[in-house]
Structures are given as C-alpha cells and as structure tokens.
Short mmCIF file of C-alpha atoms and ligand atoms in Angstrom, two decimals:
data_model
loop_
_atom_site.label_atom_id
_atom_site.label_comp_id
_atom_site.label_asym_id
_atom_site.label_seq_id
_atom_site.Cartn_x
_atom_site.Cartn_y
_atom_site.Cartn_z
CA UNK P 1 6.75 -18.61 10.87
CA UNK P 2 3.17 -19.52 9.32
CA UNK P 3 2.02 -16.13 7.83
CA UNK P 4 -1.64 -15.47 6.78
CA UNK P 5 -1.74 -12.74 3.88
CA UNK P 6 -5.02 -11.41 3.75
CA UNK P 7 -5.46 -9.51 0.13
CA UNK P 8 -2.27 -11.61 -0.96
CA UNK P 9 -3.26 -11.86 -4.54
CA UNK P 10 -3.08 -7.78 -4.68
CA UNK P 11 -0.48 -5.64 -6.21
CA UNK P 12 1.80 -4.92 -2.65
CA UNK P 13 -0.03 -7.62 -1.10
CA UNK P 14 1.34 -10.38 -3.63
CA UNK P 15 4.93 -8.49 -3.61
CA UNK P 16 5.16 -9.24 0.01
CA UNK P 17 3.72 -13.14 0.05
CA UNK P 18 6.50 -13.44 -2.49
CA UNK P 19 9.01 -11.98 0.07
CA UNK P 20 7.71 -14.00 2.96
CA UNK P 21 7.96 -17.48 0.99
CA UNK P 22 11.87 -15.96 -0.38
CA UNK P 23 12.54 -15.54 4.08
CA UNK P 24 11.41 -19.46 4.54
CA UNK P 25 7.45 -18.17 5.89
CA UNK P 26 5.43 -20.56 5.69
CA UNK P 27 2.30 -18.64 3.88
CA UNK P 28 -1.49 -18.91 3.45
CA UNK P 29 -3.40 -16.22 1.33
CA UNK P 30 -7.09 -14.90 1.92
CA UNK P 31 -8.21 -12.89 -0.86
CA UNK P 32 -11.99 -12.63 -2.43
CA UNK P 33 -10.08 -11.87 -5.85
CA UNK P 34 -12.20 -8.47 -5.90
CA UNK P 35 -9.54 -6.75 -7.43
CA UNK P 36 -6.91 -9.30 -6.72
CA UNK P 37 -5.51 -12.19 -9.42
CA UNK P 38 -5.11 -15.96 -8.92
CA UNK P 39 -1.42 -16.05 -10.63
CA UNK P 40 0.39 -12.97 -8.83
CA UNK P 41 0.84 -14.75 -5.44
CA UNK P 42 3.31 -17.57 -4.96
CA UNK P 43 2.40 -20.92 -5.06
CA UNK P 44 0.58 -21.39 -1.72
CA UNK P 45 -2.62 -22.47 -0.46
CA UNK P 46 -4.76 -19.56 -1.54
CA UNK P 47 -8.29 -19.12 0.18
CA UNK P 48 -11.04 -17.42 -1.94
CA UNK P 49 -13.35 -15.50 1.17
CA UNK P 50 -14.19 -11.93 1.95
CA UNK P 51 -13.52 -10.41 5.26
CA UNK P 52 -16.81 -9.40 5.63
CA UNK P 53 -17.76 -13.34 6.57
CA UNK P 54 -17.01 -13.45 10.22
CA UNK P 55 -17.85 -17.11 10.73
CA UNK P 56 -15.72 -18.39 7.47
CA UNK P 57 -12.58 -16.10 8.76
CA UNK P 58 -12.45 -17.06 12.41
CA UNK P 59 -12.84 -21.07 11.10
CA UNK P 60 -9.80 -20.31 8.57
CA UNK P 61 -7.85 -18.56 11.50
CA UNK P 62 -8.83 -21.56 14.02
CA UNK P 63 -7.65 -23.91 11.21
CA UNK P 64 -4.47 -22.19 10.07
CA UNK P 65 -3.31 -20.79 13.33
CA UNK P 66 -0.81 -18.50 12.12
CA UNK P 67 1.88 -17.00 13.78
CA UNK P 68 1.03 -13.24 12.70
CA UNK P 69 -1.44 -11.31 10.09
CA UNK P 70 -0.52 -9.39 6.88
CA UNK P 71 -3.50 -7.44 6.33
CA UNK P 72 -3.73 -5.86 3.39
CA UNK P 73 -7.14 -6.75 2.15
CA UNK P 74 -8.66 -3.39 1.25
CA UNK P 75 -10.73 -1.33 -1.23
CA UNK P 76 -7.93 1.29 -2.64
CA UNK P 77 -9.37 3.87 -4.97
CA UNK P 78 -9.81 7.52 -3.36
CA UNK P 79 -11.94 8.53 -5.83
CA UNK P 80 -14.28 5.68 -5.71
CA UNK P 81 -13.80 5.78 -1.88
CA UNK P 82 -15.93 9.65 -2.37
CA UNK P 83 -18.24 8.01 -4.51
CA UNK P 84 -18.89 5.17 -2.36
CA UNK P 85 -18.05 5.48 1.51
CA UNK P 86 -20.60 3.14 2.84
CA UNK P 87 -18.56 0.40 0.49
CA UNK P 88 -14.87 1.72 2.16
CA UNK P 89 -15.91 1.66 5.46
CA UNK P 90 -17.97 -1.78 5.45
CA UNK P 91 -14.82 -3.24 3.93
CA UNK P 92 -11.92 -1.74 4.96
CA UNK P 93 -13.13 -1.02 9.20
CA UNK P 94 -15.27 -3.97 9.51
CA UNK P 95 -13.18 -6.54 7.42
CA UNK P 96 -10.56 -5.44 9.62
CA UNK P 97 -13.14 -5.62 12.60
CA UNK P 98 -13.70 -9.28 11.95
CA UNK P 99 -10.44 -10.17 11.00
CA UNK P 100 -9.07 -8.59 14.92
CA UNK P 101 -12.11 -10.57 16.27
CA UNK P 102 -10.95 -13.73 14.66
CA UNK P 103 -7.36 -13.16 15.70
CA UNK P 104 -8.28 -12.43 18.95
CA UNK P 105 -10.67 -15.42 19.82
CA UNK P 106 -7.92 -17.62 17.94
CA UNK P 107 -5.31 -16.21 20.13
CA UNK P 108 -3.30 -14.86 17.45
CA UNK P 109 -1.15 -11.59 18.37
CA UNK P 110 0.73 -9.79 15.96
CA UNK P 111 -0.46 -8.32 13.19
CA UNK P 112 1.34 -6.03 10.09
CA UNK P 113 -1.15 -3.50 8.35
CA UNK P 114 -1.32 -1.73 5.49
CA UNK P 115 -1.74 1.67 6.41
CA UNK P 116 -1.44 4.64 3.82
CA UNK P 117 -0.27 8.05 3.75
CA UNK P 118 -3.82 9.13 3.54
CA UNK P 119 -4.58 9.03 7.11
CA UNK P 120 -2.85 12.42 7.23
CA UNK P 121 -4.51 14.13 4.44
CA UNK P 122 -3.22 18.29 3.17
CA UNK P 123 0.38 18.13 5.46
CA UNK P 124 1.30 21.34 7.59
CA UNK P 125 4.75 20.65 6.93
CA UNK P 126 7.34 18.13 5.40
CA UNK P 127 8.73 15.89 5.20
CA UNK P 128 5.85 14.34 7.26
CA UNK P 129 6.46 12.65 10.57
CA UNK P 130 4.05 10.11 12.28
CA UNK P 131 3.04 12.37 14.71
CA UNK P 132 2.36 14.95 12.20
CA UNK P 133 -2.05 15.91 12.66
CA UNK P 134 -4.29 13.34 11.33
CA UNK P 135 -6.68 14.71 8.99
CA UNK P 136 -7.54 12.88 5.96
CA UNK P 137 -9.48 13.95 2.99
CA UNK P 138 -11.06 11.36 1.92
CA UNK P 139 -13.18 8.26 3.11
CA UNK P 140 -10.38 5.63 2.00
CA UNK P 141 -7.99 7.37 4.31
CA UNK P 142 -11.18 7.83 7.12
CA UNK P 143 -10.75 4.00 6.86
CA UNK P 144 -7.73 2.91 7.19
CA UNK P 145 -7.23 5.47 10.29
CA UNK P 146 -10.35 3.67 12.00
CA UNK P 147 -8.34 0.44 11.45
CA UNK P 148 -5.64 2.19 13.16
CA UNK P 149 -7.85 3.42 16.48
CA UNK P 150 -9.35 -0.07 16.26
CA UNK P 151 -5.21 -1.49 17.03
CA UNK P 152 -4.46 0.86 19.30
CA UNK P 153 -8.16 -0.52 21.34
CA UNK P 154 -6.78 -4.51 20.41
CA UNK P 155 -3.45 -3.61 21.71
CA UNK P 156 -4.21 -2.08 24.96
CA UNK P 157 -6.08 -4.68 26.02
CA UNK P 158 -3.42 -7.24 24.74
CA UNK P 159 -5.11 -9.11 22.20
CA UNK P 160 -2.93 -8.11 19.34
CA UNK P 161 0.20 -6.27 18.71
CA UNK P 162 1.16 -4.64 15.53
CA UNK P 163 2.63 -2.45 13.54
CA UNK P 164 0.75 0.03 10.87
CA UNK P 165 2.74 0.71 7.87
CA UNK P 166 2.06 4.09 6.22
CA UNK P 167 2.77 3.97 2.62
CA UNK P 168 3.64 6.83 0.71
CA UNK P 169 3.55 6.19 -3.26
CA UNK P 170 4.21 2.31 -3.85
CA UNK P 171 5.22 1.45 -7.39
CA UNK P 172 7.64 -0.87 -9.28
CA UNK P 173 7.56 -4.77 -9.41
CA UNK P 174 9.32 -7.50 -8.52
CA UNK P 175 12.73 -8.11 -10.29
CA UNK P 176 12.63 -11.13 -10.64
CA UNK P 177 9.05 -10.41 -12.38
CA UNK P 178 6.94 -13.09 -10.46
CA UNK P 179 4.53 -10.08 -9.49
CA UNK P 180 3.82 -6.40 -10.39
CA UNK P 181 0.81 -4.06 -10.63
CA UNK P 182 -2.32 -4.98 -12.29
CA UNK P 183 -5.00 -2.60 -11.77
CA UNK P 184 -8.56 -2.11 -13.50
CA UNK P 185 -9.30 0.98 -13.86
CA UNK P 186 -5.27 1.90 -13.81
CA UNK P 187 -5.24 5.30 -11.72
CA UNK P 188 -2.00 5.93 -11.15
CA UNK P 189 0.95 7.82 -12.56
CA UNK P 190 3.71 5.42 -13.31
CA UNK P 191 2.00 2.82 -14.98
CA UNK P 192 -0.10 5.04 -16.83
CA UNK P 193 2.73 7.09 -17.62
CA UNK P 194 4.88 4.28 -19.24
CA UNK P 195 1.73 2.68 -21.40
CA UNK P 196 1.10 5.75 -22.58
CA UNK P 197 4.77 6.51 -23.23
CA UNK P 198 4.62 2.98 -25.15
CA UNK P 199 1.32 3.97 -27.05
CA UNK P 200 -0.59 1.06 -25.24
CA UNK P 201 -3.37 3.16 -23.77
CA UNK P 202 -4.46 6.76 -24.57
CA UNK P 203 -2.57 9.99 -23.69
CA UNK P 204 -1.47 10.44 -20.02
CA UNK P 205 -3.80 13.40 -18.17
CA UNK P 206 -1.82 15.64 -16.35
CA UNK P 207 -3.49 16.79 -13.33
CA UNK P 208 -2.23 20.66 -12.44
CA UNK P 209 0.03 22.71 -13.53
CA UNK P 210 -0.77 25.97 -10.96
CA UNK P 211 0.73 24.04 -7.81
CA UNK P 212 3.00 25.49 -5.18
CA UNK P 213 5.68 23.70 -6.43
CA UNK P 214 9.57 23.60 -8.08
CA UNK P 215 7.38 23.25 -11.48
CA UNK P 216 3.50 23.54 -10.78
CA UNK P 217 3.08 19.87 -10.54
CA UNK P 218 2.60 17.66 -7.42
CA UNK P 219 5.66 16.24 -5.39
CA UNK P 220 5.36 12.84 -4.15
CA UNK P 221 7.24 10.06 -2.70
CA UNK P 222 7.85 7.14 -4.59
CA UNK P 223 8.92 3.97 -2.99
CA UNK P 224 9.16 0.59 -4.09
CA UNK P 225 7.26 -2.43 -3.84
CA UNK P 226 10.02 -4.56 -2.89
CA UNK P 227 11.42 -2.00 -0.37
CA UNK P 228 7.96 -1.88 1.18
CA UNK P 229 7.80 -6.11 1.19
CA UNK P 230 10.65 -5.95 2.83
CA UNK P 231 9.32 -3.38 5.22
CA UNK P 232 6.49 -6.18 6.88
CA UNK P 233 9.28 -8.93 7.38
CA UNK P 234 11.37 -7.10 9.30
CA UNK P 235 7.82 -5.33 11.01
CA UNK P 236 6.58 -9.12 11.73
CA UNK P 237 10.44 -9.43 13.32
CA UNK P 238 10.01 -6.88 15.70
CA UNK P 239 6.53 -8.32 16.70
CA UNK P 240 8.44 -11.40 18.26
CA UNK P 241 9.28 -9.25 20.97
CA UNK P 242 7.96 -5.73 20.66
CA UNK P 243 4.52 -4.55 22.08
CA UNK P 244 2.20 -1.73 21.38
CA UNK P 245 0.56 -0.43 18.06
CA UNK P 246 3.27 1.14 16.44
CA UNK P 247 2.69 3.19 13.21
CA UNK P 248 5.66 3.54 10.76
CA UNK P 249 6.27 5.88 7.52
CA UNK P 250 7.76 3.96 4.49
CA UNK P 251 8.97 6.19 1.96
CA UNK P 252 12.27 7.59 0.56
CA UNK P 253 12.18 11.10 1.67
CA UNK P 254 12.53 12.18 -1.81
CA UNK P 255 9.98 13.91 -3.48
CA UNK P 256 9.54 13.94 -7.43
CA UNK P 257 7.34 16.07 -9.42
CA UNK P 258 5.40 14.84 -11.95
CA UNK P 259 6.81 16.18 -14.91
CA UNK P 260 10.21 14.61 -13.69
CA UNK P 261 8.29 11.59 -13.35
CA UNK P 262 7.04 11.52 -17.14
CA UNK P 263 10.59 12.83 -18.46
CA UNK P 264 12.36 9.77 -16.82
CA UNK P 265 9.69 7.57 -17.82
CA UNK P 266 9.82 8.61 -21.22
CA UNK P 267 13.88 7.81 -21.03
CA UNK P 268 12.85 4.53 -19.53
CA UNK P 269 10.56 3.65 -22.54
CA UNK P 270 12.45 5.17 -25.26
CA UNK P 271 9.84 7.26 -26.80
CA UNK P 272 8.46 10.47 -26.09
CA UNK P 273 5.48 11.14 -23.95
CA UNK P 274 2.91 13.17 -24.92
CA UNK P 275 0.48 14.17 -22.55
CA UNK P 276 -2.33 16.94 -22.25
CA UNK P 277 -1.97 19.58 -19.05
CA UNK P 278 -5.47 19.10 -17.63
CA UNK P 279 -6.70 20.86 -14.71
CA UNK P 280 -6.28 19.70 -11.13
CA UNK P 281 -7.75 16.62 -9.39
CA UNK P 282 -10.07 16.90 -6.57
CA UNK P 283 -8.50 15.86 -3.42
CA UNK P 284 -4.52 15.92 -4.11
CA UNK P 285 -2.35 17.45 -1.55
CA UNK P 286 0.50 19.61 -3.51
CA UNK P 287 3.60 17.59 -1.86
CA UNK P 288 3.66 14.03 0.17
CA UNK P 289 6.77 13.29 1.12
CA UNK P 290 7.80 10.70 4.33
CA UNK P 291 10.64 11.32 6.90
CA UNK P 292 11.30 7.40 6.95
CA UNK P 293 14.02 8.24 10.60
CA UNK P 294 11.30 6.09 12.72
CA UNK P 295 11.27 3.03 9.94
CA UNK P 296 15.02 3.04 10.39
CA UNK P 297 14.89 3.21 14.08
CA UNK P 298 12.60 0.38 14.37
CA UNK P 299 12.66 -1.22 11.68
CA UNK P 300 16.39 -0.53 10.75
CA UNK P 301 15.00 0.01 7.56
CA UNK P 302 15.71 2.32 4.61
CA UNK P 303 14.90 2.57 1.06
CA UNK P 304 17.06 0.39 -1.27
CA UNK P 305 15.74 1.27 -4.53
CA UNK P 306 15.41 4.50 -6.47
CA UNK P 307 12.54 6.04 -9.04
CA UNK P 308 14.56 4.79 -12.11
CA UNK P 309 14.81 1.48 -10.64
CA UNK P 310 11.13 1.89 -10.10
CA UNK P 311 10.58 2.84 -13.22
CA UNK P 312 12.68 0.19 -14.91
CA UNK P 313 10.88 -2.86 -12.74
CA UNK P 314 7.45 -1.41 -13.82
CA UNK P 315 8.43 -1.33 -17.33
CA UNK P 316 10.04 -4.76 -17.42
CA UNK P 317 6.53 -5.83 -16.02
CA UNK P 318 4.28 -3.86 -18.09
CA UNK P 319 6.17 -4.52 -21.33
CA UNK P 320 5.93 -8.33 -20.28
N1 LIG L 401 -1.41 11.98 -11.89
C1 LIG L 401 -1.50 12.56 -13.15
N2 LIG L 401 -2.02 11.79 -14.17
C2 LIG L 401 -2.44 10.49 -13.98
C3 LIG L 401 -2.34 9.93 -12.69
C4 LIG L 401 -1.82 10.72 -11.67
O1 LIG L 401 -1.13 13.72 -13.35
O2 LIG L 401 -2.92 9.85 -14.95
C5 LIG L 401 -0.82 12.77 -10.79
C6 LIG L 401 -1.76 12.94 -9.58
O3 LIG L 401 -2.56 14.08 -9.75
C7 LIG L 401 -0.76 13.06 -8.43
C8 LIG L 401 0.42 12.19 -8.88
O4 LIG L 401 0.29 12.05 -10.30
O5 LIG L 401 -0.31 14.38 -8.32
C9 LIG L 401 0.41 10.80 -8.25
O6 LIG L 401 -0.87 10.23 -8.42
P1 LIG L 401 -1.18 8.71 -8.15
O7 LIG L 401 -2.62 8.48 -8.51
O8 LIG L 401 -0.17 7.85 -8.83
O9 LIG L 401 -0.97 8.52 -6.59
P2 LIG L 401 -1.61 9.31 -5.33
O10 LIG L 401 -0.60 10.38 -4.97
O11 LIG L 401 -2.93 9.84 -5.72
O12 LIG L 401 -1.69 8.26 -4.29
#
C-alpha cells in the first residue's frame, strides 16, 4: 500500500515508517521537524509542513493519494501540555481536524492514530480496559480524546475508518538501530535512567516514594517501540475490510515499578545508579497498566518483547 506517516521523523512515528518500508509500504512522511529529526525515518520522500496548513496538506494528500494515514503528528509533553493548552489543542485537534478534512475531500478512508493512555486519566481499576471511564488529567490527553470524538463523527458518516491506538509506556529502539528515541528536553524514565546510570547527564529524580504501591513508586506498563510499529501494520490490515472507529490498548499487561525499573537498568548499564528520592510529580496516576485481550482479538496482537529487551535496545541506542 502507499502509506502517508504524518510525524514520521518522531521517536514511534519513525519506528513505524521503518516497519512499513520492512512490510513492502510504499511510504511518504509529513513532519514540520518540530521535535522530529531528518535522519530517523527511512529513506523516503519526506515532506517538511505543519498540519496546521490546511491548503498545503489537502494538495500533498490530492498529490500522494495514499491508501491509509499514520497519524502521529502531535505535541507530547504533559507537562508542557498544562503550561500551554491553547498550543495542544491547536495542534493536536485541529492538525488532526485538517488532516480528516484533507482525507476526506481526497477520498482517503482509513486512518491509524496515535492515541495514548492519557485519555483515561487516575484508573478506577486495572488492568484498564477500553471501555474503562474517560477522564483525563491533563490537556495532552483532552487532545488526543477530541481526536478520538472527531473519528467516531468521520466514521459515522463514512468518510474515514480507523483505528485509535492507546499507548501505554512506549520505550526501546529499533534492533537493528536505524531509529530510537531522541527527545529535547528528555522526560522520561528509561532513557533518563540509563544516561544517568552511564554518568552522561545528571542524577535521575525520583518522583514519589509514598505511593499505593508494592514499593511506594509508580507502576507502569512498558511496551516496546517495535511491538507498537507492529501494532499499526496489522491495524492498517484490518482497515482493508473492517469499519467503524475502533480504539485499541497496546501494552503488556505487566506493570513495573520504578525502582525495578532503575535496578534493571543499572544491570543493563553496568554501573550503579544513583538517584535522589524527590517528591511526587503533579499529575501521575499511581499504576497504568493495559489489558491488551481486545489488541489480540483484533489485532491478533500481543507483546513480543520484554522490559530488559527494552532496556537493552535503548541502551544499544543511547550508548551509540
Ligand atoms: N519518573 C521518575 N523520574 C524521571 C522520569 C520519570 O521518577 O526522571 C517516573 C514518573 O514519575 C512516572 C514513571 O517514572 O511514575 C514513568 O514516567 P515517564 O515520564 O517515563 O512516563 P509517563 O508515565 O509519565 O507517561
């Protein structure tokens, strides 16, 4: 198929233009290079434009006339998302609002998007299930569950078809080390857990100690990059055929705190980590973790890799 990545030269974005080339896609990336980079997608025609231009997008859909969407163009950061919700919703709901114009008027139906495990916010219970309440915390996952309502309007009237993926904790990098994560400011745990394990940036933060949990630190669900690549191939598969807006978990169903997170990326490294028990950060939930039962119901998939595989991947890339 011809596949358009939007946000392509982003961290899962670029993990899964890699994957579609691997399958025999034919691919074209969008990406305004933001927060993406020129050198993590393949080798394909790569289109510098922002979502936010209506009139550029729906001449580069009329022009490329894909067979489906990857949309993962997106501003990311929850934190800056509090800061700065006019910026989240302007280009996360109406990027995606032009982009389901453009794919409409160029009569192009199925779309993949990159959905988080934000949209449900502090869980009643878990492991979370897609019908689980809705209630997100923040204005990043506000966003991306606009972007869903805005499907579920595109697909009722049968303009578009797709399937929202709901990530829980992506992290890793591609084995074969073609792509990993590159993010400015670095946020999250597992990178910042190995640099700092490798004395490359300062000591790791940890965020809560006094949480309802097996050790007082947050649970979450780590799944891989490569396992969530996969995850949009075999999603764009099922769009051949399927109908609707579906909305699918991706995660492992296995939760890790995050002092087991630093002690196996210490092992990972080879060198201790030393890190400073800070108190908690606004906003965190005190356990995420995914059923995945509808992913492999629809999707017949399931997680293939594991956190030290994860681990290992990100270090191989980081250490790179
Ligand atoms: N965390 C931490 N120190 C860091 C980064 C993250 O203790 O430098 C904790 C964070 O509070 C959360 C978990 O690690 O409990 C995962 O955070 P991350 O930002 O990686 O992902 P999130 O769950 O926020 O999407």
């Amino acid at each position: 198929m011809r596949l358009l990545v939007t946000g392509g030269a982003g961290y899962v974005g670029s993990h899964a233009a890699w994957a579609a080339v691997d399958a025999g896609h034919e691919v074209v990336v969008v990406d305004n290079l933001s927060t993406g980079h020129r050198d993590l997608p393949p080798p394909v025609e790569l289109v510098e434009l922002d979502l936010l231009d209506a009139e550029g997008l729906s001449a580069l859909l009329a022009r490329v006339r894909p067979d489906a969407v990857l949309h993962f163009a997106a501003r990311a950061q929850v934190g800056e998302s509090v800061a700065h919700p006019d910026r989240y919703f302007r280009t996360n709901v109406v990027g995606s609002l032009n982009l389901l114009e453009a794919m409409r008027d160029a009569e192009c139906g199925r779309l993949v998007f990159s959905s988080t495990a934000a949209v449900y916010g502090e869980p009643e219970s878990t492991p979370i299930r897609e019908d689980a309440a809705m209630r997100p915390t923040n204005p990043y996952g506000r966003s991306k569950r606009m972007v869903e309502e805005l499907l579920e309007a595109w697909s009722d009237r049968g303009w578009v078809h797709s399937i929202a993926l709901r990530y829980f904790n992506a992290a890793g990098a591609d084995a074969a080390g073609r792509t990993g994560e590159r993010h400015d400011p670095e946020t999250h745990l597992i990178p910042n857990a190995l640099l700092a394990a490798a004395g490359k940036r300062s000591r790791l933060k940890l965020f809560g100690t006094d949480y309802p949990t097996r050790d007082g630190t947050c649970v979450r669900d780590y799944v891989h990059v490569s396992d969530l690549a996969d995850a949009h191939l075999r999603a764009i598969d099922w769009l051949e055929d399927g109908t609707g807006a579906a909305a699918i978990n991706l995660g492992t169903g296995t939760g890790y705190t995050v002092r087991e997170v630093l002690t196996e990326a210490a092992a990972v490294v080879g060198a201790p980590l030393v890190f400073d028990e800070v108190a908690r950060r606004p906003g965190d939930p005190a356990v995420l973790v995914a059923s995945f039962e509808r992913a492999t119901e629809i999707l017949g998939w399931s997680p293939q890799r594991d956190l030290r595989e994860i681990l290992a991947s990100a270090w191989e890339w980081h250490r790179r």
